[in-house]
XYZ file of C-alpha atoms in Angstrom:
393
model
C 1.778 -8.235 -8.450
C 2.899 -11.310 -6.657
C 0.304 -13.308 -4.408
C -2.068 -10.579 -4.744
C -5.005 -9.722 -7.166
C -6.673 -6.406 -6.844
C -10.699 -5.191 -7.478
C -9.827 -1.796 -8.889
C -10.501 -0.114 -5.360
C -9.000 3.092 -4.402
C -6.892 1.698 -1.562
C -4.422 0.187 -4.220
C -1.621 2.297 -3.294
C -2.488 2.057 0.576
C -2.101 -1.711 0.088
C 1.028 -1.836 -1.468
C 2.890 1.069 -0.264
C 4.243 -0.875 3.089
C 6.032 -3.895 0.606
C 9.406 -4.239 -0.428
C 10.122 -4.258 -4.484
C 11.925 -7.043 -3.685
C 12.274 -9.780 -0.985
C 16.095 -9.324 -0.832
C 15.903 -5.796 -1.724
C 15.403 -3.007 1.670
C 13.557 -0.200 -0.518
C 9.342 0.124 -0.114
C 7.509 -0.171 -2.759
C 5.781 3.571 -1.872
C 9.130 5.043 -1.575
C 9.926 3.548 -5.396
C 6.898 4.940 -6.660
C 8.197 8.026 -5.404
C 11.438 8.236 -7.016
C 10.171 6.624 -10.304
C 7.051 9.677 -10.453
C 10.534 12.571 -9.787
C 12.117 10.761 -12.544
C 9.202 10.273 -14.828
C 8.700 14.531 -14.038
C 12.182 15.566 -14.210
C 12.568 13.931 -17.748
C 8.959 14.348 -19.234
C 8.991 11.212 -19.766
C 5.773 9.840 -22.313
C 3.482 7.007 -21.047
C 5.410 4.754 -23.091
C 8.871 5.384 -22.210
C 7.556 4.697 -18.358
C 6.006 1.575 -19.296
C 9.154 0.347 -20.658
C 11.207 1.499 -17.600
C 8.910 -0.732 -15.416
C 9.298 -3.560 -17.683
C 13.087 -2.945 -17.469
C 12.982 -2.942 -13.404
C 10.545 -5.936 -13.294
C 13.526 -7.804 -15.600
C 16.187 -6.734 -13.525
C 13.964 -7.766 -10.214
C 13.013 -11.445 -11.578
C 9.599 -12.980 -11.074
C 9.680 -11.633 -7.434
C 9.750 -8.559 -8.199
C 6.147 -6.377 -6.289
C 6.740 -3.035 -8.750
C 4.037 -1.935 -10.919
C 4.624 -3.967 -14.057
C 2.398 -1.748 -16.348
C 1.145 2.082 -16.611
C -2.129 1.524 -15.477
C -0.786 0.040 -12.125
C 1.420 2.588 -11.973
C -1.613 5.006 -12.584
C -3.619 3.039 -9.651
C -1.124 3.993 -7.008
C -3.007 7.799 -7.469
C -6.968 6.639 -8.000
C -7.727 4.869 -10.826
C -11.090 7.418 -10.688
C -8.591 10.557 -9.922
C -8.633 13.202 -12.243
C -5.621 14.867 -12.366
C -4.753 18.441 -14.230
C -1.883 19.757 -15.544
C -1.306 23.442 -15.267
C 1.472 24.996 -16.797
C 3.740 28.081 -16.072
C 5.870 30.429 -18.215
C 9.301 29.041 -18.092
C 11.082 32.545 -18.018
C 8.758 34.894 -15.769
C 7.052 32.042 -13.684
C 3.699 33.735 -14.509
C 0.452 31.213 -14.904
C -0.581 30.545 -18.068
C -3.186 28.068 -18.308
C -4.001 24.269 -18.314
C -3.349 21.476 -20.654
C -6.681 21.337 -21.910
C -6.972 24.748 -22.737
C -3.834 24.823 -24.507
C -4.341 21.658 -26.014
C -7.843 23.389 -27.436
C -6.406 26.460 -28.387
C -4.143 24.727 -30.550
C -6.621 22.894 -31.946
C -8.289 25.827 -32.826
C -5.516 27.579 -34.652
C -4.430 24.318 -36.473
C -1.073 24.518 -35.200
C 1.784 21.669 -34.835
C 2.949 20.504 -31.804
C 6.083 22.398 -32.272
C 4.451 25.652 -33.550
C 4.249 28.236 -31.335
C 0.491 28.213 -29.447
C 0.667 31.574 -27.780
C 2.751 33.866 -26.137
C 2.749 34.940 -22.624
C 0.960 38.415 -21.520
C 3.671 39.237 -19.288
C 6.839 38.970 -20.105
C 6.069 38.324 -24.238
C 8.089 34.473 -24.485
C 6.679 32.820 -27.332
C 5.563 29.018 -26.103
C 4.163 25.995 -27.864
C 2.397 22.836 -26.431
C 5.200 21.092 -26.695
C 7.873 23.075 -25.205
C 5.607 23.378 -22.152
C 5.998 19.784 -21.738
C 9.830 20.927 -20.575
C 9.130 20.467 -16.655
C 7.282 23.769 -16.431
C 4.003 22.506 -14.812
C 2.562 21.380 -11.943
C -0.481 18.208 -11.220
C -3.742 19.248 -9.363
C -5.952 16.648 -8.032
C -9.200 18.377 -7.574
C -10.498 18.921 -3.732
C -14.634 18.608 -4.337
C -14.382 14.872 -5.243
C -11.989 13.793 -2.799
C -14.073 15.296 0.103
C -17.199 13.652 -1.552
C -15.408 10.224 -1.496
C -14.214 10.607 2.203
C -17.983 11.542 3.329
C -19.241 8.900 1.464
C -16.750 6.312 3.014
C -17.451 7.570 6.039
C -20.449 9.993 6.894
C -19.847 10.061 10.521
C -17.428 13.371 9.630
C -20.021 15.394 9.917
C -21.734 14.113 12.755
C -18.478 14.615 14.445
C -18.447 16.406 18.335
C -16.500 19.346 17.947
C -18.417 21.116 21.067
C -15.944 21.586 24.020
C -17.153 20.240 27.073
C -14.155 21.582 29.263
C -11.831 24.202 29.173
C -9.274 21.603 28.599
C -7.656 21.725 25.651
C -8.133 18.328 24.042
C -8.182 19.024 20.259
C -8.430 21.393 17.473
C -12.124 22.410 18.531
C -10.984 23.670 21.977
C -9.224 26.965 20.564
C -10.129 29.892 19.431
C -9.655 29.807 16.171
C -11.928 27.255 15.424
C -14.819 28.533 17.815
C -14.619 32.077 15.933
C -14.581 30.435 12.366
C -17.475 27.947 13.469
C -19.124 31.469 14.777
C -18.396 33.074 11.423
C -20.081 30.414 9.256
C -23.006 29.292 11.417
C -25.115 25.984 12.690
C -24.589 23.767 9.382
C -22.146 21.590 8.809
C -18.077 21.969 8.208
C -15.822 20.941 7.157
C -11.658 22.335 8.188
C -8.835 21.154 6.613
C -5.517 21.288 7.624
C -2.929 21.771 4.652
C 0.957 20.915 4.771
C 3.353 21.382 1.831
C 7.159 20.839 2.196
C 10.102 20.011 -0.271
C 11.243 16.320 -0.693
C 14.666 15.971 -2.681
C 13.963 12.696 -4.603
C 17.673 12.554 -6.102
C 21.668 12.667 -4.413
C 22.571 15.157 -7.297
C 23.941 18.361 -7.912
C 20.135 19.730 -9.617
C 18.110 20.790 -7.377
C 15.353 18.699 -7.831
C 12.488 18.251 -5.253
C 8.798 16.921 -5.316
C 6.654 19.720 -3.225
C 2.963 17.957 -2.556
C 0.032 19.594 -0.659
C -1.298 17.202 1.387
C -4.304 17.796 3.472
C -6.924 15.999 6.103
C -10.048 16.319 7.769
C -9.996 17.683 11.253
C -13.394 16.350 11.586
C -12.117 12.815 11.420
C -11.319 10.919 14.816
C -8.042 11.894 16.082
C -7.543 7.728 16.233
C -8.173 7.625 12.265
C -7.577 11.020 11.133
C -4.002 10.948 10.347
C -3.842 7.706 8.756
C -2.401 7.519 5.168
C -6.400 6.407 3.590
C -7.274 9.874 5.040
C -4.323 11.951 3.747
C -6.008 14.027 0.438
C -3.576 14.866 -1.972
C -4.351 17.967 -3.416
C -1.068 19.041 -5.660
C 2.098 17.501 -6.959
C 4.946 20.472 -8.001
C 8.479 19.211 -9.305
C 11.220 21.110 -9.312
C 12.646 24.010 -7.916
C 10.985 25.899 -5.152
C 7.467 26.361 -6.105
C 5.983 29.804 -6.752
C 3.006 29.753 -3.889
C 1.071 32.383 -6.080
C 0.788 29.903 -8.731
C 0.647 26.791 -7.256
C -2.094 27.485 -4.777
C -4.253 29.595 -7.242
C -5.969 25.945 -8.514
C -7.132 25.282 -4.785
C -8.204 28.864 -3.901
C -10.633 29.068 -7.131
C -11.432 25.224 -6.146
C -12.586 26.725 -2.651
C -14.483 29.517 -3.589
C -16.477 27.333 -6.283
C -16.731 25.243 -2.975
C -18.355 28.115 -1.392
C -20.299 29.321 -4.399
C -21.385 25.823 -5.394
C -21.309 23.900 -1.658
C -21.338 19.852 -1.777
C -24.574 18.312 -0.584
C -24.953 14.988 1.075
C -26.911 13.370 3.225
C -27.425 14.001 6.401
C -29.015 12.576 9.647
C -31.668 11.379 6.929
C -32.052 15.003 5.724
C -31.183 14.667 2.141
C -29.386 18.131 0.210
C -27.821 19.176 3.590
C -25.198 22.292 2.409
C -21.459 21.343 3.832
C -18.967 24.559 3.711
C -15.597 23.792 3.562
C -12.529 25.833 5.117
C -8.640 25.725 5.116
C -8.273 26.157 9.385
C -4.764 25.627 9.582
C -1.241 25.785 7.097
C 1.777 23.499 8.684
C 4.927 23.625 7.265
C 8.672 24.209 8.546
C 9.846 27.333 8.856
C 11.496 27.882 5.522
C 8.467 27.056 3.603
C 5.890 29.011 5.840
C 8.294 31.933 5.223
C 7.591 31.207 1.854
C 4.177 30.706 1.834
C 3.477 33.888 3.984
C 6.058 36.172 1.818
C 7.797 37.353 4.951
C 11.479 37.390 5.823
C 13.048 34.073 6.666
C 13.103 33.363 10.124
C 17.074 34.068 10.115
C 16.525 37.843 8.358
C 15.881 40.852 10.352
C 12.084 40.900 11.431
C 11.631 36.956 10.567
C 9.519 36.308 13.394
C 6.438 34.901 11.789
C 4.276 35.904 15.295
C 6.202 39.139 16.759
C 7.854 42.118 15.413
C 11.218 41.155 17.249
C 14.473 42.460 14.818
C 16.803 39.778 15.960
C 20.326 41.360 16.201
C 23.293 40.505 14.301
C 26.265 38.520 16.191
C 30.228 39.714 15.427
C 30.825 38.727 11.593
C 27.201 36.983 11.594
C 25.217 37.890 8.684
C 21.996 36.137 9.894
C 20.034 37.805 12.577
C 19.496 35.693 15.653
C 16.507 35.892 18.108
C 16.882 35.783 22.126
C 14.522 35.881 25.094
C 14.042 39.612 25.601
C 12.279 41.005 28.980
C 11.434 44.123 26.077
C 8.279 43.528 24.942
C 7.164 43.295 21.399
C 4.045 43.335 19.379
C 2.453 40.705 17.727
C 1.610 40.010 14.362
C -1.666 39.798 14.350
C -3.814 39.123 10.870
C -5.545 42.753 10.543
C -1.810 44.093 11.133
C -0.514 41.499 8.448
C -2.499 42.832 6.129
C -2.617 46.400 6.509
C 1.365 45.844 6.000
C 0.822 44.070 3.128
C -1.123 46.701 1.413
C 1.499 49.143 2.329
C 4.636 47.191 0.946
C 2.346 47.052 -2.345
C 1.729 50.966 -2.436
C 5.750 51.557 -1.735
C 7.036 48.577 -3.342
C 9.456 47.807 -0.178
C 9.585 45.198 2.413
C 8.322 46.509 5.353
C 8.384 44.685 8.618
C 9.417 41.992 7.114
C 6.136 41.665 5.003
C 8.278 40.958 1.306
C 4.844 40.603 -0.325
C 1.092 39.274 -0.459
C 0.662 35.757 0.781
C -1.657 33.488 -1.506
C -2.989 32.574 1.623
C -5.712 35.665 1.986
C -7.755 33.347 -0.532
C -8.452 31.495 1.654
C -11.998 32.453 3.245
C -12.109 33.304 6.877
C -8.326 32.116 7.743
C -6.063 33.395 10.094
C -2.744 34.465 8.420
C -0.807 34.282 11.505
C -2.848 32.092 13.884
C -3.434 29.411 11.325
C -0.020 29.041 10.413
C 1.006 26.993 13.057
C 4.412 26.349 14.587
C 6.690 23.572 13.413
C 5.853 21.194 15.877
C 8.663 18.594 14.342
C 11.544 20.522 14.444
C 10.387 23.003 17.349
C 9.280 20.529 19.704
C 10.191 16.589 18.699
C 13.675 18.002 17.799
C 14.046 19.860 20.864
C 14.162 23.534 20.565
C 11.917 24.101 23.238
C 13.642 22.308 25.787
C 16.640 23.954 24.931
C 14.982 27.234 25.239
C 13.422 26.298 28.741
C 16.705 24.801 29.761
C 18.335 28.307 29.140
């Protein structure tokens, strides 16, 4: 890297990120990285091949060039420390099948090649082998339990953190509700919430596609001044591709929670040593099209695709998307109990119901809030000015 050495410390990326490739050249290096991970994904590239395509770029680029030169730089921009799992899907049925490790083991096992087929998949009977899994159909996790560690570690104040209102005003996430009850539910010792966002990022101007889907995450017990800075952003999962399939993209992190539950980090704390921290998902953010997703109701243009009320909408002349209007008729709200219950039902009958098209992943999440904790789109609702048009009207 030019004019700069680095330790090996985690902040690598955080360091770099803000730098252009080139001095003459208007592209970041952390947007680069970006579009060189999608491509390394979208063409299963090996560790070799993406060595060679840095090499290539830092040729083109000159001795000024600030990309990665190598694969462990490269590697560095995610934790040097990070481990990172790959867990693959069935390429026809989109069913989970298992991690590389496993596979990797069970081949082993059975003494078969690479290109041999390793095992077939228990629901829809497609024969698969290590290698053909390679073909895009997977998805990275970057385990929760040691990021959390590292954050408390870097900074142990998180848990010393005031969440006790001292107003009614609302100031922050530990005025509401939703937090009080949950804080309620689990009692006196300490906790940690997370809030979780996941949204599609097209990575290339072509007629695939393509799109890199992460789950990001942060503390809410961090100081609103730090707490949405990018060293405090935990990156949980990486999916590329098409749209992800919730079920199986989220099943790493709920098992990853409940061990956190069964199997609770202890630290330090106020010079008590072993202190017991629970951990809980508070709040889900996303835009509307991937809550919809994420909750397995209706879009919000489909009839009933009001992720908080049971308004129909009402089709307009040759319209075939249902549109939503202030209303002096009142109508319920979705409430999580009711969620559920409907849930159950379209599962006994097989038919959307409601709106409900199916079980949200979500319920594995201990203690949360189906409808309360997914929160409304603040960008587009409010930054982008829906609500002003709404009051205006």
């Amino acid at each position: 890297m030019q004019g700069k050495s680095f330790d090996g410390n985690d902040d690598y990326f955080i360091e770099i990120s803000d730098q252009l490739i080139h001095p003459n050249l208007q592209c970041k290096i952390g947007d680069a990285i970006a579009m060189i991970l999608a491509y390394f994904l979208q063409h299963h590239l090996t560790w070799v091949a993406l060595e060679d395509l840095l090499k290539l770029f830092h040729n083109i680029l000159g001795d000024d060039s600030n990309l990665p030169k190598t694969k462990y730089f490269f590697k560095k921009c995610f934790g040097q420390n990070q481990q990172t799992i790959f867990h693959f899907y069935c390429k026809k049925c989109k069913m989970y099948i298992d991690t590389f490790d496993n596979l990797k083991s069970r081949q082993e096992e059975k003494n078969y090649q690479k290109d041999e087929t390793c095992d077939i998949c228990s629901v829809c009977g497609s024969a698969y082998s290590l290698k053909k899994m390679n073909d895009g159909h997977f998805f990275i996790e970057l385990p929760l339990r040691e990021q959390i560690e590292k954050k408390l570690m870097e900074n142990p104040d998180i848990l010393n953190y005031n969440t006790k209102s001292s107003s009614s005003d609302m100031t922050d996430i530990f005025d509401g509700e939703l937090y009080k009850s949950l804080k309620s539910k689990v009692g006196s010792g300490p906790l940690i919430t997370l809030t979780l966002n996941t949204d599609g990022v097209r990575v290339f101007k072509s007629k695939r596609k393509a799109s890199l889907w992460p789950i990001q995450m942060f503390i809410n017990e961090v100081l609103p001044s730090k707490r949405f800075k990018q060293e405090n952003i935990i990156l949980n999962g990486i999916w590329f591709g098409t749209d992800p399939v919730f079920e199986i993209y989220l099943k790493p992190l709920i098992n990853e929670l409940k061990n956190l539950e069964e199997n609770k980090i202890l630290v330090q704390n106020n010079n008590v040593d072993n202190v017991a921290v629970t951990v809980r998902v508070l709040f889900v953010s996303a835009d509307a099209p991937a809550r919809c997703k994420v909750l397995k109701l209706k879009q919000y243009n489909g009839e009933f695709g009001c992720t908080y009320c049971l308004h129909p909408g009402f089709m307009v002349g040759a319209s075939t998307t249902s549109k939503y209007t202030l209303s002096s008729e009142g109508y319920s709200l979705r409430t999580h109990a009711s969620t559920v219950a409907l849930m159950k039902t379209m599962l006994s009958t097989g038919k959307e119901i409601l709106g409900v098209m199916g079980v949200s992943p979500l319920i594995g999440f201990k203690d949360y809030d189906l409808i309360l904790g997914t929160t409304i789109d603040y960008m587009h609702c409010v930054l982008e000015g829906f609500f002003v048009i709404i009051n205006y009207l």
